[in-house]
Coordinates of C-alpha atoms in Angstrom, one line a residue:
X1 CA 15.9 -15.7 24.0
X2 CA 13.0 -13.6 25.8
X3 CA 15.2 -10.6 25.9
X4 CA 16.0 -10.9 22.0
X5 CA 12.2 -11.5 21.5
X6 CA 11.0 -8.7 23.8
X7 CA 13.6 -6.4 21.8
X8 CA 11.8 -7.4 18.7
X9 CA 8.8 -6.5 19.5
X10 CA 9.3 -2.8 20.4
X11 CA 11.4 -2.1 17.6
X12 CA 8.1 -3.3 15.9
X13 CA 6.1 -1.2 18.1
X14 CA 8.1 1.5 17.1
X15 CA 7.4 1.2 13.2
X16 CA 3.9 2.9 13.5
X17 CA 4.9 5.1 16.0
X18 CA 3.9 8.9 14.9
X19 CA 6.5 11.9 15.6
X20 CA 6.6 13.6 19.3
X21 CA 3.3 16.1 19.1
X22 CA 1.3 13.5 17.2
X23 CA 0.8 10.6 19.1
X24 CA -2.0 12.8 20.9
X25 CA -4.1 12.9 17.9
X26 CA -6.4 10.5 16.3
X27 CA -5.0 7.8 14.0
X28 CA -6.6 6.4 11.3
X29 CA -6.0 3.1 9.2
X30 CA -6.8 3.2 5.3
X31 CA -5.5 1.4 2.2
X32 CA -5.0 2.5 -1.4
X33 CA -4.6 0.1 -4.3
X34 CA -3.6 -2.5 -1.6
X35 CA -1.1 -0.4 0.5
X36 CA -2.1 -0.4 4.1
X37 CA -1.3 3.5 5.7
X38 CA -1.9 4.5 9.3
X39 CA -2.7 8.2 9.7
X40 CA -2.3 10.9 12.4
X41 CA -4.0 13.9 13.3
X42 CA -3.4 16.4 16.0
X43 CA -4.7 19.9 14.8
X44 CA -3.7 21.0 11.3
X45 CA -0.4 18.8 11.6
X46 CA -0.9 14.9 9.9
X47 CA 1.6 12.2 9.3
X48 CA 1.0 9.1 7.2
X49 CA 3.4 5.9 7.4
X50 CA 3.6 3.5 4.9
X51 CA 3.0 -0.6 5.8
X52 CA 4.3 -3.0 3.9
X53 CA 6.8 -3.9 1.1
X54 CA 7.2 -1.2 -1.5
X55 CA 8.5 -2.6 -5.2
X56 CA 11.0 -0.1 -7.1
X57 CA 8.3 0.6 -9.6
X58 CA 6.2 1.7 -7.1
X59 CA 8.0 4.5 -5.7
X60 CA 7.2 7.3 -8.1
X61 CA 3.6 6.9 -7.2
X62 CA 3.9 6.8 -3.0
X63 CA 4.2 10.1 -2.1
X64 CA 0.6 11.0 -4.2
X65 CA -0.8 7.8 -2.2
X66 CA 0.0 9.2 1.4
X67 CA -1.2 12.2 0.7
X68 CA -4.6 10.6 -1.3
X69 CA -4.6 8.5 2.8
X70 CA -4.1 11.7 4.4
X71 CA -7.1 13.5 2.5
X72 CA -9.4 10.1 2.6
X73 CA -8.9 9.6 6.7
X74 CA -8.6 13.1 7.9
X75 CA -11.1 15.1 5.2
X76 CA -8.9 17.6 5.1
X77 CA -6.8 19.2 2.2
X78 CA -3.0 19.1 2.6
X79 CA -0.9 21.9 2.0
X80 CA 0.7 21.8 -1.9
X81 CA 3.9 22.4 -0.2
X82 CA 4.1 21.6 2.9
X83 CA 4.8 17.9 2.9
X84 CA 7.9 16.5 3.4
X85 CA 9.3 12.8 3.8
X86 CA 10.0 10.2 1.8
X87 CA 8.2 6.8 0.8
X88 CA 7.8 5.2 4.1
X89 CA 6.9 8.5 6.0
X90 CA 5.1 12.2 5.2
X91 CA 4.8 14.5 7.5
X92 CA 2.6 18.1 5.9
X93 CA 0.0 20.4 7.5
X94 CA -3.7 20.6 6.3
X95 CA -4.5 23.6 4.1

């Protein structure tokens, strides 16, 4: 039973984890219109992750939220196209 909870917990560990380079930078929590975000930044490279259940109607308007997190923590414009991701994850570059 300790193995299976020990397990657990660094698969949760894992969740907020940012991508190889990042987890040098600073991270930031922030929420928008009650959707928690944690957001790193290491130099001009940021990645926000998403917290939390997202309902179906909801997902048109994720990707504008992350990046609204990314510009509210960091202060920093992102690049129009430099994102990429998905609803859980976007990874872009500051402008």
């Amino acid at each position: 039973m300790r193995l299976l909870s020990s397990l657990a917990l660094c698969v949760l560990f894992g969740c907020d984890s940012p991508t190889p380079g990042l987890n040098r930078g600073e991270q930031f929590m922030t929420q928008i219109d009650g959707t928690r975000f944690t957001v790193w930044k290491h130099q001009d490279k940021v990645e926000v992750i998403r917290h939390g259940f997202a309902r179906r109607a909801d997902q048109s308007r994720l990707k504008g939220m992350m990046a609204q997190a990314a510009e509210t923590a960091t202060g920093c414009a992102l690049h129009p196209r430099g994102g990429r991701g998905n609803s859980d994850q976007l990874l872009s570059s500051g402008n």
